[in-house]
PDB file of C-alpha atoms in Angstrom:
ATOM      1  CA  MET A   1       0.000   0.000   0.000  1.00 72.00           C
ATOM      2  CA  ASP A   2       1.206   3.496  -0.846  1.00 91.00           C
ATOM      3  CA  GLY A   3       2.705   5.204   2.238  1.00 93.00           C
ATOM      4  CA  ILE A   4       0.578   8.315   1.799  1.00 94.00           C
ATOM      5  CA  ILE A   5      -2.643   6.312   1.523  1.00 94.00           C
ATOM      6  CA  LYS A   6      -1.642   4.338   4.623  1.00 93.00           C
ATOM      7  CA  TYR A   7      -0.971   7.608   6.465  1.00 91.00           C
ATOM      8  CA  LEU A   8      -4.357   9.027   5.450  1.00 92.00           C
ATOM      9  CA  ILE A   9      -6.253   5.870   6.393  1.00 91.00           C
ATOM     10  CA  GLY A  10      -4.846   6.368   9.898  1.00 88.00           C
ATOM     11  CA  TRP A  11      -7.102   9.443  10.162  1.00 86.00           C
ATOM     12  CA  LYS A  12     -10.342   7.482   9.717  1.00 87.00           C
ATOM     13  CA  ASN A  13     -11.420   7.781  13.371  1.00 86.00           C
ATOM     14  CA  SER A  14     -10.544  11.460  13.748  1.00 82.00           C
ATOM     15  CA  GLN A  15     -13.487  13.784  14.211  1.00 80.00           C
ATOM     16  CA  LYS A  16     -11.466  16.649  12.708  1.00 78.00           C
ATOM     17  CA  VAL A  17     -11.605  14.965   9.306  1.00 83.00           C
ATOM     18  CA  PHE A  18     -15.386  15.647   9.090  1.00 75.00           C
ATOM     19  CA  GLY A  19     -16.022  13.108   6.327  1.00 81.00           C
ATOM     20  CA  ARG A  20     -13.329  14.551   4.049  1.00 89.00           C
ATOM     21  CA  LEU A  21     -11.044  11.499   4.112  1.00 91.00           C
ATOM     22  CA  GLU A  22     -12.375   9.830   0.970  1.00 93.00           C
ATOM     23  CA  MET A  23     -11.980  13.098  -0.947  1.00 95.00           C
ATOM     24  CA  LEU A  24      -8.385  13.499   0.282  1.00 94.00           C
ATOM     25  CA  ILE A  25      -7.419   9.977  -0.765  1.00 96.00           C
ATOM     26  CA  LYS A  26      -8.967  10.372  -4.200  1.00 97.00           C
ATOM     27  CA  THR A  27      -7.401  13.821  -4.608  1.00 98.00           C
ATOM     28  CA  TYR A  28      -3.962  12.440  -3.758  1.00 98.00           C
ATOM     29  CA  ASN A  29      -4.401   9.610  -6.283  1.00 97.00           C
ATOM     30  CA  LEU A  30      -5.348  12.096  -9.007  1.00 98.00           C
ATOM     31  CA  VAL A  31      -2.618  14.616  -8.203  1.00 98.00           C
ATOM     32  CA  SER A  32       0.193  12.076  -7.879  1.00 98.00           C
ATOM     33  CA  LYS A  33      -0.645  10.573 -11.281  1.00 98.00           C
ATOM     34  CA  ASP A  34      -1.133  13.862 -13.117  1.00 98.00           C
ATOM     35  CA  GLU A  35       1.369  14.390 -15.920  1.00 98.00           C
ATOM     36  CA  ARG A  36       1.802  18.086 -15.032  1.00 98.00           C
ATOM     37  CA  LEU A  37       3.371  17.080 -11.703  1.00 98.00           C
ATOM     38  CA  SER A  38       5.404  14.143 -13.020  1.00 97.00           C
ATOM     39  CA  SER A  39       8.684  15.733 -11.871  1.00 97.00           C
ATOM     40  CA  PHE A  40       7.406  16.163  -8.295  1.00 98.00           C
ATOM     41  CA  LYS A  41       8.161  13.876  -5.394  1.00 96.00           C
ATOM     42  CA  PHE A  42       5.360  13.176  -2.934  1.00 97.00           C
ATOM     43  CA  SER A  43       5.416  12.325   0.746  1.00 94.00           C
ATOM     44  CA  PRO A  44       2.926  12.013   3.586  1.00 92.00           C
ATOM     45  CA  GLY A  45       2.062  15.248   5.284  1.00 88.00           C
ATOM     46  CA  LYS A  46       3.702  15.975   8.584  1.00 82.00           C
ATOM     47  CA  ARG A  47       1.293  15.822  11.454  1.00 70.00           C
ATOM     48  CA  ARG A  48       2.309  17.986  14.343  1.00 66.00           C
ATOM     49  CA  THR A  49       1.265  16.203  17.482  1.00 66.00           C
ATOM     50  CA  GLY A  50       0.215  17.614  20.810  1.00 65.00           C
ATOM     51  CA  ARG A  51      -2.756  19.612  21.938  1.00 59.00           C
ATOM     52  CA  ASN A  52      -3.246  21.293  18.564  1.00 61.00           C
ATOM     53  CA  PRO A  53      -2.298  18.801  15.826  1.00 62.00           C
ATOM     54  CA  MET A  54      -1.997  19.778  12.180  1.00 69.00           C
ATOM     55  CA  TYR A  55      -3.771  17.720   9.547  1.00 81.00           C
ATOM     56  CA  CYS A  56      -1.641  17.894   6.418  1.00 90.00           C
ATOM     57  CA  ALA A  57      -2.716  15.214   3.945  1.00 92.00           C
ATOM     58  CA  PHE A  58       0.306  15.132   1.660  1.00 95.00           C
ATOM     59  CA  ALA A  59       3.260  17.161   0.485  1.00 96.00           C
ATOM     60  CA  ALA A  60       4.774  17.535  -2.987  1.00 97.00           C
ATOM     61  CA  THR A  61       7.877  19.267  -4.249  1.00 97.00           C
ATOM     62  CA  SER A  62       9.935  19.849  -7.345  1.00 96.00           C
ATOM     63  CA  PHE A  63      12.596  21.701  -5.362  1.00 96.00           C
ATOM     64  CA  ALA A  64      15.736  20.292  -3.779  1.00 91.00           C
ATOM     65  CA  GLY A  65      15.658  20.382  -0.005  1.00 91.00           C
ATOM     66  CA  GLU A  66      12.703  20.568   2.349  1.00 93.00           C
ATOM     67  CA  ASP A  67      10.451  23.141   0.644  1.00 96.00           C
ATOM     68  CA  TYR A  68       7.052  21.542   0.003  1.00 96.00           C
ATOM     69  CA  PHE A  69       3.618  22.348  -1.342  1.00 97.00           C
ATOM     70  CA  ILE A  70       0.950  20.876   0.925  1.00 96.00           C
ATOM     71  CA  LEU A  71      -2.735  20.084   1.035  1.00 96.00           C
ATOM     72  CA  ARG A  72      -4.203  20.175   4.511  1.00 92.00           C
ATOM     73  CA  LEU A  73      -7.513  20.191   6.298  1.00 89.00           C
ATOM     74  CA  VAL A  74      -8.684  23.359   7.963  1.00 86.00           C
ATOM     75  CA  LYS A  75      -9.661  21.823  11.303  1.00 80.00           C
ATOM     76  CA  ARG A  76     -12.103  24.394  12.562  1.00 82.00           C
ATOM     77  CA  GLN A  77     -13.892  24.804   9.240  1.00 86.00           C
ATOM     78  CA  SER A  78     -15.168  21.529   7.843  1.00 86.00           C
ATOM     79  CA  ASP A  79     -15.963  23.143   4.500  1.00 89.00           C
ATOM     80  CA  LYS A  80     -12.368  24.239   3.785  1.00 92.00           C
ATOM     81  CA  PHE A  81      -8.986  22.964   2.709  1.00 94.00           C
ATOM     82  CA  SER A  82      -5.705  24.835   2.586  1.00 94.00           C
ATOM     83  CA  ILE A  83      -3.108  24.699  -0.159  1.00 97.00           C
ATOM     84  CA  GLY A  84       0.225  25.919   1.100  1.00 95.00           C
ATOM     85  CA  PHE A  85       3.924  26.276   0.443  1.00 96.00           C
ATOM     86  CA  CYS A  86       6.095  25.416   3.435  1.00 94.00           C
ATOM     87  CA  PRO A  87       9.770  26.394   3.334  1.00 94.00           C
ATOM     88  CA  ASP A  88      11.766  23.997   5.525  1.00 93.00           C
ATOM     89  CA  TYR A  89       8.534  22.082   6.041  1.00 91.00           C
ATOM     90  CA  GLY A  90       7.848  21.261   9.675  1.00 85.00           C
ATOM     91  CA  LYS A  91      11.214  22.483  10.911  1.00 88.00           C
ATOM     92  CA  GLN A  92      11.124  24.788  13.891  1.00 84.00           C
ATOM     93  CA  ASP A  93      13.842  26.716  15.641  1.00 86.00           C
ATOM     94  CA  LYS A  94      14.772  25.776  19.176  1.00 85.00           C
ATOM     95  CA  LYS A  95      13.346  28.222  21.679  1.00 83.00           C
ATOM     96  CA  ASP A  96      16.632  28.709  23.514  1.00 82.00           C
ATOM     97  CA  ASP A  97      18.751  29.357  20.404  1.00 81.00           C
ATOM     98  CA  ASP A  98      19.834  32.912  19.668  1.00 82.00           C
ATOM     99  CA  ILE A  99      19.969  32.197  15.943  1.00 81.00           C
ATOM    100  CA  LYS A 100      16.675  31.171  14.401  1.00 89.00           C
ATOM    101  CA  PRO A 101      17.507  30.189  10.791  1.00 91.00           C
ATOM    102  CA  PHE A 102      14.123  28.717   9.839  1.00 92.00           C
ATOM    103  CA  ARG A 103      12.140  31.696  11.104  1.00 90.00           C
ATOM    104  CA  GLU A 104      14.576  34.116   9.472  1.00 92.00           C
ATOM    105  CA  ARG A 105      14.344  32.350   6.111  1.00 94.00           C
ATOM    106  CA  ARG A 106      10.544  32.394   6.241  1.00 93.00           C
ATOM    107  CA  LYS A 107      10.586  36.129   7.007  1.00 92.00           C
ATOM    108  CA  GLN A 108      12.877  36.727   4.032  1.00 94.00           C
ATOM    109  CA  ILE A 109      10.569  34.741   1.757  1.00 94.00           C
ATOM    110  CA  GLU A 110       7.538  36.640   3.063  1.00 93.00           C
ATOM    111  CA  GLN A 111       9.280  39.930   2.275  1.00 94.00           C
ATOM    112  CA  ALA A 112      10.227  38.701  -1.201  1.00 96.00           C
ATOM    113  CA  ILE A 113       6.589  37.748  -1.902  1.00 95.00           C
ATOM    114  CA  LYS A 114       5.511  41.263  -0.913  1.00 94.00           C
ATOM    115  CA  GLU A 115       8.116  42.795  -3.229  1.00 96.00           C
ATOM    116  CA  VAL A 116       7.126  40.616  -6.194  1.00 95.00           C
ATOM    117  CA  LYS A 117       3.446  41.391  -5.566  1.00 94.00           C
ATOM    118  CA  LYS A 118       4.184  45.130  -5.462  1.00 95.00           C
ATOM    119  CA  GLU A 119       6.375  45.131  -8.583  1.00 94.00           C
ATOM    120  CA  ASN A 120       4.285  42.759 -10.658  1.00 92.00           C
ATOM    121  CA  PRO A 121       0.827  42.187  -9.135  1.00 91.00           C
ATOM    122  CA  LYS A 122      -0.394  40.299 -12.222  1.00 91.00           C
ATOM    123  CA  ILE A 123       2.375  37.701 -12.237  1.00 90.00           C
ATOM    124  CA  LEU A 124      -0.088  35.045 -11.066  1.00 92.00           C
ATOM    125  CA  ASN A 125      -2.835  34.434 -13.619  1.00 90.00           C
ATOM    126  CA  LYS A 126      -5.194  31.996 -11.932  1.00 93.00           C
ATOM    127  CA  VAL A 127      -4.614  32.025  -8.188  1.00 95.00           C
ATOM    128  CA  PRO A 128      -3.977  34.632  -5.485  1.00 94.00           C
ATOM    129  CA  PHE A 129      -0.613  35.270  -3.894  1.00 95.00           C
ATOM    130  CA  PRO A 130       0.103  33.027  -0.918  1.00 94.00           C
ATOM    131  CA  GLU A 131      -0.213  34.565   2.537  1.00 92.00           C
ATOM    132  CA  THR A 132       0.681  33.663   6.088  1.00 88.00           C
ATOM    133  CA  ASP A 133      -2.046  32.628   8.509  1.00 78.00           C
ATOM    134  CA  ALA A 134      -0.731  35.149  11.050  1.00 75.00           C
ATOM    135  CA  LYS A 135       0.939  38.231   9.603  1.00 73.00           C
ATOM    136  CA  GLY A 136       4.682  38.172  10.144  1.00 67.00           C
ATOM    137  CA  ARG A 137       4.690  34.638  11.559  1.00 72.00           C
ATOM    138  CA  THR A 138       4.946  31.932   8.957  1.00 81.00           C
ATOM    139  CA  HIS A 139       3.879  28.638  10.499  1.00 82.00           C
ATOM    140  CA  ALA A 140       6.217  25.646  10.031  1.00 82.00           C
ATOM    141  CA  TYR A 141       3.269  23.378   9.164  1.00 82.00           C
ATOM    142  CA  LYS A 142       1.038  25.838   7.267  1.00 86.00           C
ATOM    143  CA  GLY A 143       3.550  27.986   5.447  1.00 89.00           C
ATOM    144  CA  PHE A 144       2.244  30.487   2.945  1.00 94.00           C
ATOM    145  CA  GLU A 145      -1.246  29.429   2.020  1.00 95.00           C
ATOM    146  CA  ARG A 146      -4.632  29.995   0.517  1.00 95.00           C
ATOM    147  CA  LYS A 147      -7.809  28.492   1.853  1.00 94.00           C
ATOM    148  CA  VAL A 148     -10.287  26.977  -0.580  1.00 95.00           C
ATOM    149  CA  ILE A 149     -13.889  26.026   0.005  1.00 95.00           C
ATOM    150  CA  LYS A 150     -14.465  22.299  -0.260  1.00 94.00           C
ATOM    151  CA  PRO A 151     -15.351  21.619  -3.887  1.00 96.00           C
ATOM    152  CA  LYS A 152     -18.033  19.157  -4.946  1.00 95.00           C
ATOM    153  CA  THR A 153     -15.552  16.532  -6.189  1.00 97.00           C
ATOM    154  CA  ALA A 154     -12.035  15.258  -5.620  1.00 98.00           C
ATOM    155  CA  GLU A 155     -11.349  16.021  -9.288  1.00 98.00           C
ATOM    156  CA  ASP A 156     -12.093  19.692  -8.643  1.00 98.00           C
ATOM    157  CA  LEU A 157      -9.873  19.749  -5.545  1.00 98.00           C
ATOM    158  CA  ALA A 158      -7.055  18.021  -7.442  1.00 98.00           C
ATOM    159  CA  GLU A 159      -7.280  20.568 -10.256  1.00 98.00           C
ATOM    160  CA  GLU A 160      -7.277  23.448  -7.752  1.00 98.00           C
ATOM    161  CA  PHE A 161      -4.167  21.999  -6.087  1.00 98.00           C
ATOM    162  CA  ILE A 162      -2.354  21.447  -9.393  1.00 98.00           C
ATOM    163  CA  ILE A 163      -3.095  24.915 -10.770  1.00 98.00           C
ATOM    164  CA  THR A 164      -2.037  26.550  -7.501  1.00 98.00           C
ATOM    165  CA  VAL A 165       1.167  24.530  -7.257  1.00 98.00           C
ATOM    166  CA  LEU A 166       2.201  25.223 -10.842  1.00 98.00           C
ATOM    167  CA  GLU A 167       1.616  28.971 -10.525  1.00 96.00           C
ATOM    168  CA  TRP A 168       3.315  29.174  -7.146  1.00 97.00           C
ATOM    169  CA  GLN A 169       6.202  27.033  -8.364  1.00 97.00           C
ATOM    170  CA  GLU A 170       7.074  29.782 -10.846  1.00 94.00           C
ATOM    171  CA  LEU A 171       6.741  32.421  -8.126  1.00 95.00           C
ATOM    172  CA  PHE A 172       8.942  30.566  -5.649  1.00 95.00           C
ATOM    173  CA  LYS A 173      11.578  29.741  -8.280  1.00 94.00           C
ATOM    174  CA  ARG A 174      12.265  33.503  -8.312  1.00 91.00           C
ATOM    175  CA  ILE A 175      12.482  33.683  -4.539  1.00 92.00           C
ATOM    176  CA  ILE A 176      14.110  30.590  -3.070  1.00 90.00           C
TER     177      ILE A 176
END
């Protein structure tokens, strides 16, 4: 069994999934087989544990390193998903370190997005610019994102993910 499917099946008893599991599995199957993303590698999403877990379904990248595009559930809104780009996906700085390289890199990327948006606001044709959930604080598991209302079908969600990823890939090639 595919590792990502196995990971997703592990969510079947979670109330936070709100009946979206079947759509996520089908979306992953469609996205991972789509010719437009044939150069991408896929991995299970990282699920932050603890009192406030994250529900990232899967991650995909065409970049070297740990910069991933993700599809995740929006926990508190059962009618939404989030498509995101996570630099250094899931990596967090240690609280007691003076140097915080992951946070600093995310701030630099956020600033670069603002500059590109200001200089060329029409660079993205089909999707909006990615944003942080909390201004000035890019989350290690959410990254820069856009929330989308749950579409009627997995095919529609897969297409939304693919279009977003391809547009953002061109944006982030300029930045990272």
